[in-house]
PDB file of C-alpha atoms in Angstrom:
ATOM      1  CA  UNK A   1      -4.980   8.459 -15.494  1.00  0.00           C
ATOM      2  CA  UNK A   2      -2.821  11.566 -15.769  1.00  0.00           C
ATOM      3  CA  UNK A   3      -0.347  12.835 -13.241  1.00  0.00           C
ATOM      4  CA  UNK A   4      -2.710  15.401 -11.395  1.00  0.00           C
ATOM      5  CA  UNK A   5      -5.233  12.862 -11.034  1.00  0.00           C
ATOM      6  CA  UNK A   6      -2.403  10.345  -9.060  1.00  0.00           C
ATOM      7  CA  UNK A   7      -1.346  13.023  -6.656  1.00  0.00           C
ATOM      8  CA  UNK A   8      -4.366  14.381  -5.619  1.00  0.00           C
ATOM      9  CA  UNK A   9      -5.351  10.343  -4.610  1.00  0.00           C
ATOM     10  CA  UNK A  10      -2.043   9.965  -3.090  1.00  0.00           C
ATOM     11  CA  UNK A  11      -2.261  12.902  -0.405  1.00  0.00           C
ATOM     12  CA  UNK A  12      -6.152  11.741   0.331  1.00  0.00           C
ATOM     13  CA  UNK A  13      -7.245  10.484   3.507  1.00  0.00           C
ATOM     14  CA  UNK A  14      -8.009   6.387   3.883  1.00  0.00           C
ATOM     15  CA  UNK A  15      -9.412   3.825   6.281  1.00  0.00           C
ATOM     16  CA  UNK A  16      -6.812   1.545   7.483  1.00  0.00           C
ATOM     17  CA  UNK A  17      -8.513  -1.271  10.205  1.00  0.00           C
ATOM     18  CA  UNK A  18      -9.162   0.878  12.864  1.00  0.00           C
ATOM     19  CA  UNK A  19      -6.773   3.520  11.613  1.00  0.00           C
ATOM     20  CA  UNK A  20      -7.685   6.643   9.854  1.00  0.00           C
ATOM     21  CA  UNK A  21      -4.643   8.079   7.533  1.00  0.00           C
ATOM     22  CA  UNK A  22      -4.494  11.235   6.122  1.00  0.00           C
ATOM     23  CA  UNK A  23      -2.932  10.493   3.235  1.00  0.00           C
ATOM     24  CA  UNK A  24      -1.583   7.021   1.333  1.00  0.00           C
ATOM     25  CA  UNK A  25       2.394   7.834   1.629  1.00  0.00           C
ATOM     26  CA  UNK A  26       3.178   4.672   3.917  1.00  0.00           C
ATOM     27  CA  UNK A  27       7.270   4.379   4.919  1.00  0.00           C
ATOM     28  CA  UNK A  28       7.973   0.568   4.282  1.00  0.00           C
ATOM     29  CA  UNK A  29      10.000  -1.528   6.502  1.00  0.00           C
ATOM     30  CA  UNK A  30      13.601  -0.538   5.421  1.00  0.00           C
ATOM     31  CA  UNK A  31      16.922  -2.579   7.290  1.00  0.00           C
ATOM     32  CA  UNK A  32      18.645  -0.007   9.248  1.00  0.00           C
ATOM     33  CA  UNK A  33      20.996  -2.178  11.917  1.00  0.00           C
ATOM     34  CA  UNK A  34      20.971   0.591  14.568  1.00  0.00           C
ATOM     35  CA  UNK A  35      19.762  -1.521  18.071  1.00  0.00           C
ATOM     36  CA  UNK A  36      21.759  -1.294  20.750  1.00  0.00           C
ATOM     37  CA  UNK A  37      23.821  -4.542  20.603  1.00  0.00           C
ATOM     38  CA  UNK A  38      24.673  -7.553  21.761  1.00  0.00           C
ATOM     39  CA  UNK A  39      21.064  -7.927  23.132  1.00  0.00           C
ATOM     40  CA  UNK A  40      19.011  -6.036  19.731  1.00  0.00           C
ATOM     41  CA  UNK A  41      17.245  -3.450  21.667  1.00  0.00           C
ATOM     42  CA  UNK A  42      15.872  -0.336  20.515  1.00  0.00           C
ATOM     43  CA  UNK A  43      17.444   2.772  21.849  1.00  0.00           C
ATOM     44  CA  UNK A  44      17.612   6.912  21.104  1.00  0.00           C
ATOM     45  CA  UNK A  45      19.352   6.537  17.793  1.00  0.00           C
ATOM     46  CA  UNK A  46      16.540   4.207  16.508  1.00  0.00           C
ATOM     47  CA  UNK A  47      13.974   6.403  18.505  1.00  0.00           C
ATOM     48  CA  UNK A  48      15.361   9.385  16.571  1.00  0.00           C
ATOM     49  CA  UNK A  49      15.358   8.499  12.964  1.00  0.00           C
ATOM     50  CA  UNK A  50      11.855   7.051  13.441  1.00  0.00           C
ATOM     51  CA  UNK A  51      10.409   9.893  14.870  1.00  0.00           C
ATOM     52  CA  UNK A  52      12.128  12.311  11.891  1.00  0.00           C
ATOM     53  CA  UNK A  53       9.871   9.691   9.292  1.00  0.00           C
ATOM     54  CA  UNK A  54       6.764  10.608  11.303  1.00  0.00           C
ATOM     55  CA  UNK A  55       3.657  12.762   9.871  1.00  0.00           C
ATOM     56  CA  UNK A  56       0.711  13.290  11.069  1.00  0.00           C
ATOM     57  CA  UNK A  57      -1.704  10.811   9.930  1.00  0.00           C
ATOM     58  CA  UNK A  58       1.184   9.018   8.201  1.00  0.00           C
ATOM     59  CA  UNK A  59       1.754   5.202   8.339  1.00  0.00           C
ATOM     60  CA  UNK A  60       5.370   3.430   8.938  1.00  0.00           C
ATOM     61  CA  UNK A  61       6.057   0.055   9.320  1.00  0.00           C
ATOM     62  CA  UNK A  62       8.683  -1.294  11.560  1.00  0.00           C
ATOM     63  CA  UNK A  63      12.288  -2.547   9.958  1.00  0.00           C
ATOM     64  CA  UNK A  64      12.043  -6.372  10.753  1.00  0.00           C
ATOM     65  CA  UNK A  65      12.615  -7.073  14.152  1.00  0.00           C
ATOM     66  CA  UNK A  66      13.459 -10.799  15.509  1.00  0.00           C
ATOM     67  CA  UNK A  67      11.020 -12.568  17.689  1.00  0.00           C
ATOM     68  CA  UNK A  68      13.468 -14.702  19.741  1.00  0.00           C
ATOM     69  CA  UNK A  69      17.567 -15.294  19.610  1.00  0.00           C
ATOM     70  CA  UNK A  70      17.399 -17.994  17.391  1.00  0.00           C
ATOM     71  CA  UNK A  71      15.355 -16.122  15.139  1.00  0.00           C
ATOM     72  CA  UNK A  72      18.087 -13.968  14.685  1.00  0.00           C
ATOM     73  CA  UNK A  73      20.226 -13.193  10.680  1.00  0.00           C
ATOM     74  CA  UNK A  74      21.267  -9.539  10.820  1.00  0.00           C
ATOM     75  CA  UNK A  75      23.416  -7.704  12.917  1.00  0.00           C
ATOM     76  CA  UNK A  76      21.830  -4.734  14.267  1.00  0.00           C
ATOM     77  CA  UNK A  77      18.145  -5.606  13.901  1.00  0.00           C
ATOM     78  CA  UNK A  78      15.906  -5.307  16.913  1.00  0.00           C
ATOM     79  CA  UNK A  79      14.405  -8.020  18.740  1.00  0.00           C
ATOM     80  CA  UNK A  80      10.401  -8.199  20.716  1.00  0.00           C
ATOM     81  CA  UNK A  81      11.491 -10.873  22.664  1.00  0.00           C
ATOM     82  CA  UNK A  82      12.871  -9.095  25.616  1.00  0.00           C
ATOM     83  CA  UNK A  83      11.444  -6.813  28.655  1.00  0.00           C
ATOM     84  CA  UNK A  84      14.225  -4.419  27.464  1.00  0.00           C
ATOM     85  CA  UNK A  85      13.532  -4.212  23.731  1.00  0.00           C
ATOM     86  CA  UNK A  86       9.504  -3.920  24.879  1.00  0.00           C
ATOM     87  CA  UNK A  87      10.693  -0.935  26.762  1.00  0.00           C
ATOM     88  CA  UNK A  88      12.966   0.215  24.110  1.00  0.00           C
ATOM     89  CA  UNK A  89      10.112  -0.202  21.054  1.00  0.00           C
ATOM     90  CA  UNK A  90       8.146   2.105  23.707  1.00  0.00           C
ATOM     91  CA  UNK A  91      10.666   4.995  23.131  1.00  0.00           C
ATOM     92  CA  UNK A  92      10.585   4.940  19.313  1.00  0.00           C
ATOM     93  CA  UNK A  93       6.318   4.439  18.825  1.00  0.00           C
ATOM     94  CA  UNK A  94       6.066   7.178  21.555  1.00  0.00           C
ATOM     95  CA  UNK A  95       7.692   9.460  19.149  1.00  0.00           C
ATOM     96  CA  UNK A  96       5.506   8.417  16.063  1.00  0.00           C
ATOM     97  CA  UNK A  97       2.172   8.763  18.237  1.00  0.00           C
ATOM     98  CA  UNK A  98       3.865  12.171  19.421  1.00  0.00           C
ATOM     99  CA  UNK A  99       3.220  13.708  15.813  1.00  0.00           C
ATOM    100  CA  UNK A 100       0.110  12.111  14.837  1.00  0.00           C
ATOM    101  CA  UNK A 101       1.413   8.888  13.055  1.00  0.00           C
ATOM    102  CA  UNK A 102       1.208   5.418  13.392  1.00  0.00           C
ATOM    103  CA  UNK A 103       3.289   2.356  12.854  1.00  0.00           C
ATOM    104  CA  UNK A 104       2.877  -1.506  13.146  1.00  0.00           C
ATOM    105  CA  UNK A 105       5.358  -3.755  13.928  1.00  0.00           C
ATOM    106  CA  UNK A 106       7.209  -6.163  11.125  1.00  0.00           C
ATOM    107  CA  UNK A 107       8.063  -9.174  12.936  1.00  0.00           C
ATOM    108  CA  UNK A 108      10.863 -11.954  11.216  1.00  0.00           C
ATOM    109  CA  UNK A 109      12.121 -15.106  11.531  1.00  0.00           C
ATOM    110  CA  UNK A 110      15.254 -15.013   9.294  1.00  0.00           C
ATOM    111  CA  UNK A 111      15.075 -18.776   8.654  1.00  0.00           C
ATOM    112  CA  UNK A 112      18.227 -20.462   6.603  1.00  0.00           C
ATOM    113  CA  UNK A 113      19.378 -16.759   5.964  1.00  0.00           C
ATOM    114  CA  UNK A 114      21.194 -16.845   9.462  1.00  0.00           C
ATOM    115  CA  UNK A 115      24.561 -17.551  11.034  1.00  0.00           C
ATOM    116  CA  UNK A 116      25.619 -19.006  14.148  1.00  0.00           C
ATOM    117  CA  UNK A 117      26.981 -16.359  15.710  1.00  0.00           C
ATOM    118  CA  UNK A 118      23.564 -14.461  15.539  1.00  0.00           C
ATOM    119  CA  UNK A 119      21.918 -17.480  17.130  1.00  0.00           C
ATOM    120  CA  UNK A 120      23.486 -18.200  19.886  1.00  0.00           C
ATOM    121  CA  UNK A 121      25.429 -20.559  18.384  1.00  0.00           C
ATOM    122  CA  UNK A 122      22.032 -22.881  17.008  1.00  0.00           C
ATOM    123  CA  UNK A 123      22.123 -23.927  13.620  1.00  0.00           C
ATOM    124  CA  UNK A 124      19.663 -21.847  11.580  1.00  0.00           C
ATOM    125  CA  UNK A 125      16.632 -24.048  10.342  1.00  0.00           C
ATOM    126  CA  UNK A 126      14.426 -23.880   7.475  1.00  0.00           C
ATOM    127  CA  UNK A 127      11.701 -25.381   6.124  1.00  0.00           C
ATOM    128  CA  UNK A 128      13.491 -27.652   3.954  1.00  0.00           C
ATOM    129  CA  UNK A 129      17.574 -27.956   3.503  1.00  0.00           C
ATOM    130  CA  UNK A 130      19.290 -26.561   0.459  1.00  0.00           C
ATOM    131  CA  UNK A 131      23.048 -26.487   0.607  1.00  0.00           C
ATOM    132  CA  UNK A 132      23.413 -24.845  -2.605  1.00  0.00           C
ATOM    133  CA  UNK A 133      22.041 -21.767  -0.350  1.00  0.00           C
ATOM    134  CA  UNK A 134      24.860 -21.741   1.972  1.00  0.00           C
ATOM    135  CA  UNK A 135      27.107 -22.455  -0.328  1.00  0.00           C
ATOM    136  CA  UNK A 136      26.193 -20.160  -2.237  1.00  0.00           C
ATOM    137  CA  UNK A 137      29.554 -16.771  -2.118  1.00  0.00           C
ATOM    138  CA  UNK A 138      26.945 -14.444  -3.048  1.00  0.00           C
ATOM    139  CA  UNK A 139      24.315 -14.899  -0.159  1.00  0.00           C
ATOM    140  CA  UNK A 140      25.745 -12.913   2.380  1.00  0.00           C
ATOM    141  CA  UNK A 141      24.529 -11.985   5.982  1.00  0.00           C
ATOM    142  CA  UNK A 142      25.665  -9.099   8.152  1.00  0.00           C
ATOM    143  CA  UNK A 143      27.115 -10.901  11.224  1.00  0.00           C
ATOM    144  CA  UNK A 144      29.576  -9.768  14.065  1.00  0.00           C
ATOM    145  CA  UNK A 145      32.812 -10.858  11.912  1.00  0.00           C
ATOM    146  CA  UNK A 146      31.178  -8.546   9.249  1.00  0.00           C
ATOM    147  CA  UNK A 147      29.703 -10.434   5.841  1.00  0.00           C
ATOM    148  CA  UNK A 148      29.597 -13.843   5.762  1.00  0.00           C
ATOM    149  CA  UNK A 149      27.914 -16.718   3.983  1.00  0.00           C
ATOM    150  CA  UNK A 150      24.989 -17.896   6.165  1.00  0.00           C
ATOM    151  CA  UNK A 151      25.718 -21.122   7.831  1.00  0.00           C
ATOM    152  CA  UNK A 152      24.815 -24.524   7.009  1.00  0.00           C
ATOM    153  CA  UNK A 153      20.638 -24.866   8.213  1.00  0.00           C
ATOM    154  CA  UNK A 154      18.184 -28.043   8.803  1.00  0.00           C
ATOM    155  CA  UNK A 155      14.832 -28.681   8.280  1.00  0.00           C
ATOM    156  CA  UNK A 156      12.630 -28.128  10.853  1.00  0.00           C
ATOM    157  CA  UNK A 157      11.483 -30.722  12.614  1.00  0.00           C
ATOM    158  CA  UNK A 158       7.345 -30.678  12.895  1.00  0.00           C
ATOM    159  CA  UNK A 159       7.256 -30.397  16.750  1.00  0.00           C
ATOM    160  CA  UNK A 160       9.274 -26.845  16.313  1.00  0.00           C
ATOM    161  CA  UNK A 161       6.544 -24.992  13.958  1.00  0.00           C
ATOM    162  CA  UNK A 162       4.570 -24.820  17.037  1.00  0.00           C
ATOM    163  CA  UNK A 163       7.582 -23.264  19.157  1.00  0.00           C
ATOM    164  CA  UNK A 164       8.065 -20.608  16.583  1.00  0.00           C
ATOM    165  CA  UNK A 165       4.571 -19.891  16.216  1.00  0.00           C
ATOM    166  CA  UNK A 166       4.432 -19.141  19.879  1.00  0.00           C
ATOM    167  CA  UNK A 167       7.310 -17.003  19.590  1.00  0.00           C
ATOM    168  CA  UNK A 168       5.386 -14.962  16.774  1.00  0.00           C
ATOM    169  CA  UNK A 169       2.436 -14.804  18.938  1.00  0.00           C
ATOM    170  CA  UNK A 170       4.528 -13.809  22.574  1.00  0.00           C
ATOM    171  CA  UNK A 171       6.712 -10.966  19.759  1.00  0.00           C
ATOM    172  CA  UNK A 172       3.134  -9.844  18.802  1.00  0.00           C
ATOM    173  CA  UNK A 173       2.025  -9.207  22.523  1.00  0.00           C
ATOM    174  CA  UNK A 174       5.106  -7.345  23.673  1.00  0.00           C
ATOM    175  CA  UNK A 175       4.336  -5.094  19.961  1.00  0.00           C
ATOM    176  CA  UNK A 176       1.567  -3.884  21.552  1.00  0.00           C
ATOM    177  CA  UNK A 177       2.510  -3.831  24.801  1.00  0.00           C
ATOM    178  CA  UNK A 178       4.694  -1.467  23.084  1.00  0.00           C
ATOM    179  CA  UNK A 179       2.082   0.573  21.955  1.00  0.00           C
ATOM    180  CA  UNK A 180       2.108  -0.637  17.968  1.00  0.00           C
ATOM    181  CA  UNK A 181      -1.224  -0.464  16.720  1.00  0.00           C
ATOM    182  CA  UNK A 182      -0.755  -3.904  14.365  1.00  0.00           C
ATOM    183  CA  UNK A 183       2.156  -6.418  13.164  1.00  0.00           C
ATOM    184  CA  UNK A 184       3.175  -7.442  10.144  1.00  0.00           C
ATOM    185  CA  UNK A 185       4.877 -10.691   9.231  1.00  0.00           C
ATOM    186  CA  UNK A 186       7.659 -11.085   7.123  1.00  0.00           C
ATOM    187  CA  UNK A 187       8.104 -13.764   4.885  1.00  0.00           C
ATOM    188  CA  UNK A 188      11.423 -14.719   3.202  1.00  0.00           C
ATOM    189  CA  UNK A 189      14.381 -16.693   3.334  1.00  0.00           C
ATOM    190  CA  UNK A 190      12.625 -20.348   3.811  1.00  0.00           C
TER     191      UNK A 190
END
């Protein structure tokens, strides 16, 4: 396939669910630690430098944004587990529907990739312990005290999958109670 041929499919329209795009350059969920903190809520800043990413008929997907406290492992990320960050979300995907775009939101559970002090002070869990990770100087988290090794994490015990799965499924309401038009789930760090 030569070049030609790869840009004229790349700035043709697609079917996406529900969604038609008008062309296939989609702005993947990229870390950007600009909520409003200590309570991860989406404000003008974030509003702003979503709405300058926006195109008509373009797609973005959310940076990853925590579905309860405990779910917390980066300083700065946004939360859906709030009335406030619901209303704040409603500011930014305003401003993406405003020029003809659309976005979905990623949601994430940081798992052992987590400190304390992003918790509220509950040990990160995982599904399955591995000191080496915590121990490990060159996994680092961004944390109020700056970059620090995650903290020690446990397994989960089986009665808490269900609790987290309900706080995927209560983030993914207030999404589109935000006005996203899907969610996305991220999957790392155990």
């Amino acid at each position: 396939m030569n070049m030609t041929m790869n840009r004229a499919t790349l700035f043709t329209p697609v079917q996406f669910g529900a969604m038609q795009l008008k062309h296939r350059v989609v702005m993947a969920p990229l870390t950007r630690s600009r909520s409003i903190q200590p309570d991860s809520i989406p404000g003008d800043l974030m509003a702003e430098y979503y709405a300058q990413r926006a195109s008509e008929g373009g797609f973005i997907i959310s940076e990853a944004t925590n579905i309860s406290v405990t779910s917390r492992g980066w300083l700065g990320a946004p939360g859906l587990y709030s009335d406030q960050q619901v209303e704040g979300w409603k500011k930014v995907v305003f401003g993406i529907h405003a020029k003809g775009g659309h976005i979905f939101a990623q949601l994430w559970h940081t798992g052992r990739s987590s400190h304390v002090d992003l918790t509220g002070g509950e040990m990160p869990v995982s599904a399955s312990v591995d000191p080496a990770y915590w121990q490990n100087p060159s996994h680092l988290v961004s944390a109020s005290s700056g970059w620090v090794q995650p903290s020690p994490h446990r397994a989960l015990a089986i009665a808490e999958i269900s609790l987290i799965v309900e706080d995927y499924r209560r983030a993914a309401e207030r999404a589109m109670d935000a006005g996203f038009e899907g969610v996305e789930l991220h999957a790392a760090n155990g």
